[in-house]
Short mmCIF file of C-alpha atoms in Angstrom, two decimals:
data_model
loop_
_atom_site.label_atom_id
_atom_site.label_comp_id
_atom_site.label_asym_id
_atom_site.label_seq_id
_atom_site.Cartn_x
_atom_site.Cartn_y
_atom_site.Cartn_z
CA UNK A 1 -60.91 79.38 -23.97
CA UNK A 2 -58.52 76.71 -22.64
CA UNK A 3 -60.01 73.25 -22.33
CA UNK A 4 -58.71 70.37 -20.17
CA UNK A 5 -60.05 67.15 -21.69
CA UNK A 6 -60.11 64.08 -19.41
CA UNK A 7 -60.11 60.66 -21.08
CA UNK A 8 -60.15 57.30 -19.30
CA UNK A 9 -57.72 54.66 -20.52
CA UNK A 10 -59.81 51.85 -18.95
CA UNK A 11 -63.30 51.52 -17.50
CA UNK A 12 -63.34 52.22 -13.76
CA UNK A 13 -60.17 54.32 -13.90
CA UNK A 14 -61.67 57.08 -11.73
CA UNK A 15 -61.93 59.63 -14.51
CA UNK A 16 -65.21 61.07 -13.31
CA UNK A 17 -63.83 61.26 -9.77
CA UNK A 18 -60.76 63.18 -10.90
CA UNK A 19 -62.87 65.58 -12.98
CA UNK A 20 -65.10 66.24 -9.92
CA UNK A 21 -62.07 66.79 -7.67
CA UNK A 22 -60.56 69.17 -10.22
CA UNK A 23 -63.67 71.30 -10.15
CA UNK A 24 -64.36 71.18 -6.40
CA UNK A 25 -60.70 71.70 -5.48
CA UNK A 26 -60.48 74.83 -7.57
CA UNK A 27 -58.96 77.58 -5.45
CA UNK A 28 -59.65 80.66 -7.55
CA UNK A 29 -62.50 83.08 -7.49
CA UNK A 30 -65.84 82.69 -9.21
CA UNK A 31 -64.62 84.68 -12.20
CA UNK A 32 -62.18 81.90 -13.26
CA UNK A 33 -64.17 78.90 -12.13
CA UNK A 34 -63.99 76.34 -14.97
CA UNK A 35 -67.03 75.59 -17.08
CA UNK A 36 -67.86 71.85 -16.95
CA UNK A 37 -68.93 69.66 -19.85
CA UNK A 38 -69.33 65.90 -20.10
CA UNK A 39 -70.30 63.09 -22.41
CA UNK A 40 -72.57 61.90 -19.61
CA UNK A 41 -73.63 64.98 -17.61
CA UNK A 42 -76.04 63.14 -15.29
CA UNK A 43 -73.35 60.75 -13.97
CA UNK A 44 -70.86 63.53 -13.47
CA UNK A 45 -73.40 65.78 -11.74
CA UNK A 46 -74.25 62.96 -9.31
CA UNK A 47 -70.53 62.45 -8.58
CA UNK A 48 -69.94 66.18 -8.03
CA UNK A 49 -73.06 66.37 -5.90
CA UNK A 50 -74.15 69.78 -7.11
CA UNK A 51 -75.43 71.35 -10.34
CA UNK A 52 -72.77 72.36 -12.81
CA UNK A 53 -71.87 76.04 -12.63
CA UNK A 54 -72.96 78.22 -15.49
CA UNK A 55 -69.81 80.10 -16.31
CA UNK A 56 -68.69 82.13 -19.29
CA UNK A 57 -64.99 82.35 -18.86
CA UNK A 58 -61.66 81.24 -20.21
CA UNK A 59 -61.50 77.69 -18.73
CA UNK A 60 -63.40 74.54 -19.46
CA UNK A 61 -63.12 71.00 -18.02
CA UNK A 62 -64.44 68.39 -20.42
CA UNK A 63 -64.98 64.74 -19.55
CA UNK A 64 -64.74 62.98 -22.81
CA UNK A 65 -65.27 59.28 -22.00
CA UNK A 66 -62.83 56.59 -23.13
CA UNK A 67 -59.57 57.28 -24.87
CA UNK A 68 -59.07 57.23 -28.57
CA UNK A 69 -56.33 58.75 -30.64
CA UNK A 70 -58.87 60.79 -32.60
CA UNK A 71 -60.24 62.29 -29.36
CA UNK A 72 -56.81 63.22 -28.18
CA UNK A 73 -55.87 64.92 -31.41
CA UNK A 74 -59.15 66.81 -31.57
CA UNK A 75 -58.81 67.92 -27.96
CA UNK A 76 -55.26 69.19 -28.39
CA UNK A 77 -56.60 71.88 -30.75
CA UNK A 78 -58.19 73.66 -27.78
CA UNK A 79 -55.94 72.81 -24.81
CA UNK A 80 -54.49 70.00 -22.77
CA UNK A 81 -55.38 66.31 -22.37
CA UNK A 82 -55.35 64.34 -19.13
CA UNK A 83 -55.30 60.56 -19.54
CA UNK A 84 -56.54 58.62 -16.51
CA UNK A 85 -55.60 55.02 -15.62
CA UNK A 86 -55.85 52.95 -12.43
CA UNK A 87 -52.75 52.20 -10.38
CA UNK A 88 -51.58 48.61 -10.82
CA UNK A 89 -50.37 46.24 -13.50
CA UNK A 90 -53.46 46.65 -15.69
CA UNK A 91 -53.01 50.39 -15.63
CA UNK A 92 -49.27 50.07 -16.33
CA UNK A 93 -49.97 47.93 -19.42
CA UNK A 94 -52.52 50.32 -20.89
CA UNK A 95 -50.29 53.33 -20.19
CA UNK A 96 -47.46 51.63 -22.06
CA UNK A 97 -49.76 50.88 -25.04
CA UNK A 98 -51.10 54.43 -25.05
CA UNK A 99 -47.66 56.03 -24.86
CA UNK A 100 -46.58 53.90 -27.85
CA UNK A 101 -49.73 54.89 -29.76
CA UNK A 102 -49.25 58.60 -29.06
CA UNK A 103 -45.64 58.42 -30.20
CA UNK A 104 -46.71 57.20 -33.65
CA UNK A 105 -47.73 60.63 -35.04
CA UNK A 106 -44.19 61.90 -34.43
CA UNK A 107 -44.17 64.97 -32.13
CA UNK A 108 -43.67 64.64 -28.34
CA UNK A 109 -47.10 64.87 -26.77
CA UNK A 110 -46.66 63.22 -23.37
CA UNK A 111 -45.66 65.92 -20.91
CA UNK A 112 -45.99 69.14 -22.95
CA UNK A 113 -49.54 68.47 -24.11
CA UNK A 114 -50.73 65.22 -22.45
CA UNK A 115 -50.67 64.37 -18.76
CA UNK A 116 -51.01 60.88 -17.35
CA UNK A 117 -52.85 60.70 -14.01
CA UNK A 118 -53.30 57.53 -11.95
CA UNK A 119 -55.94 56.67 -9.41
CA UNK A 120 -55.51 54.02 -6.67
CA UNK A 121 -59.08 52.79 -7.12
CA UNK A 122 -58.58 49.18 -6.03
CA UNK A 123 -56.88 49.74 -2.69
CA UNK A 124 -53.68 51.30 -1.30
CA UNK A 125 -50.84 51.26 -3.85
CA UNK A 126 -47.78 49.22 -3.07
CA UNK A 127 -44.65 51.18 -2.26
CA UNK A 128 -42.61 51.76 -5.36
CA UNK A 129 -45.43 50.86 -7.67
CA UNK A 130 -45.20 54.05 -9.72
CA UNK A 131 -44.83 54.00 -13.51
CA UNK A 132 -42.17 55.99 -15.32
CA UNK A 133 -44.73 57.90 -17.36
CA UNK A 134 -46.94 58.95 -14.41
CA UNK A 135 -47.26 62.68 -13.69
CA UNK A 136 -49.69 62.39 -10.77
CA UNK A 137 -51.24 59.67 -8.51
CA UNK A 138 -54.32 60.02 -6.37
CA UNK A 139 -53.99 57.80 -3.30
CA UNK A 140 -56.65 55.33 -2.28
CA UNK A 141 -59.36 56.71 -0.07
CA UNK A 142 -62.31 54.56 1.05
CA UNK A 143 -64.59 57.63 1.02
CA UNK A 144 -63.90 58.10 -2.71
CA UNK A 145 -64.30 54.39 -3.37
CA UNK A 146 -68.02 54.33 -2.61
CA UNK A 147 -69.05 56.64 -5.46
CA UNK A 148 -70.93 59.04 -3.24
CA UNK A 149 -71.34 62.75 -4.10
CA UNK A 150 -67.93 64.31 -3.49
CA UNK A 151 -69.16 67.76 -2.45
CA UNK A 152 -70.79 66.27 0.63
CA UNK A 153 -67.85 64.12 1.60
CA UNK A 154 -65.00 66.60 1.33
CA UNK A 155 -64.41 66.86 5.11
CA UNK A 156 -64.19 63.08 5.44
CA UNK A 157 -61.22 62.63 3.11
CA UNK A 158 -57.95 61.46 4.59
CA UNK A 159 -55.05 63.83 4.98
CA UNK A 160 -53.07 62.22 2.10
CA UNK A 161 -56.15 62.72 -0.14
CA UNK A 162 -56.38 66.41 0.73
CA UNK A 163 -52.64 66.81 0.13
CA UNK A 164 -52.92 65.05 -3.23
CA UNK A 165 -55.84 67.26 -4.29
CA UNK A 166 -53.85 70.37 -3.39
CA UNK A 167 -50.87 69.09 -5.51
CA UNK A 168 -53.15 68.25 -8.42
CA UNK A 169 -54.94 71.63 -8.41
CA UNK A 170 -51.58 73.41 -8.21
CA UNK A 171 -50.31 71.30 -11.14
CA UNK A 172 -53.30 72.36 -13.18
CA UNK A 173 -52.74 75.99 -12.33
CA UNK A 174 -48.98 75.94 -12.97
CA UNK A 175 -48.91 73.96 -16.18
CA UNK A 176 -52.05 72.43 -17.74
CA UNK A 177 -54.17 75.66 -17.65
CA UNK A 178 -51.21 77.50 -19.16
CA UNK A 179 -50.66 75.01 -21.99
CA UNK A 180 -50.92 76.30 -25.46
CA UNK A 181 -52.90 74.30 -28.03
CA UNK A 182 -50.47 72.26 -30.09
CA UNK A 183 -49.95 73.31 -33.67
CA UNK A 184 -47.81 70.37 -34.77
CA UNK A 185 -48.77 69.37 -38.33
CA UNK A 186 -49.23 65.60 -37.70
CA UNK A 187 -51.76 66.29 -34.93
CA UNK A 188 -53.50 68.86 -37.10
CA UNK A 189 -53.63 66.46 -39.97
CA UNK A 190 -55.11 63.63 -37.91
CA UNK A 191 -57.66 66.02 -36.40
CA UNK A 192 -58.71 67.23 -39.82
CA UNK A 193 -59.18 63.74 -41.25
CA UNK A 194 -60.74 62.13 -38.17
CA UNK A 195 -64.44 61.31 -38.42
CA UNK A 196 -66.82 63.42 -36.31
CA UNK A 197 -66.62 62.41 -32.64
CA UNK A 198 -70.09 61.62 -31.18
CA UNK A 199 -69.06 62.65 -27.68
CA UNK A 200 -68.23 66.11 -28.91
CA UNK A 201 -71.70 66.45 -30.44
CA UNK A 202 -73.44 65.20 -27.35
CA UNK A 203 -71.47 67.54 -25.07
CA UNK A 204 -72.34 70.58 -27.08
CA UNK A 205 -76.01 69.66 -27.15
CA UNK A 206 -76.25 68.94 -23.43
#
């Protein structure tokens, strides 16, 4: 099974929203619909607006809460990591810190194994406000900003939002779902010596 683990770099980054969009925007058939797991299933289910599908397949989307290096290294053993940050100076700063932290173990992780996604959660992004490490940006949409169930609001999204969702889902299909778990020794060493992650335990028990 390949797992995409979504981790928020800040509170209010729109991580739950991006997870819900990734599931609801899925374009394949029922046989490859991703399984969904979360550190807070009730919140995610409310955001999706429908019960999680019960799927036994080769794909899983996991919402893992807030970023930590231990979580990233543990997640890389089973697939790809998506780090989510808001658009703006606060998001830029936390992305810079995170990129520096991820560079410490040695191997290149950003890009091959870790994707940085940005959400314009505080209003329309200024032109030219992108960050050099960004791989994807979800534009601001007032429908998404209200926190309502996404499944019931799909037809109300703006055209740029629909286009962005299409790009994101295609990115997942072309690269992230095809990523191989990393076998670099520094990551494996950190994962072996990291303490047990409580979010992993809670996800498996939910």
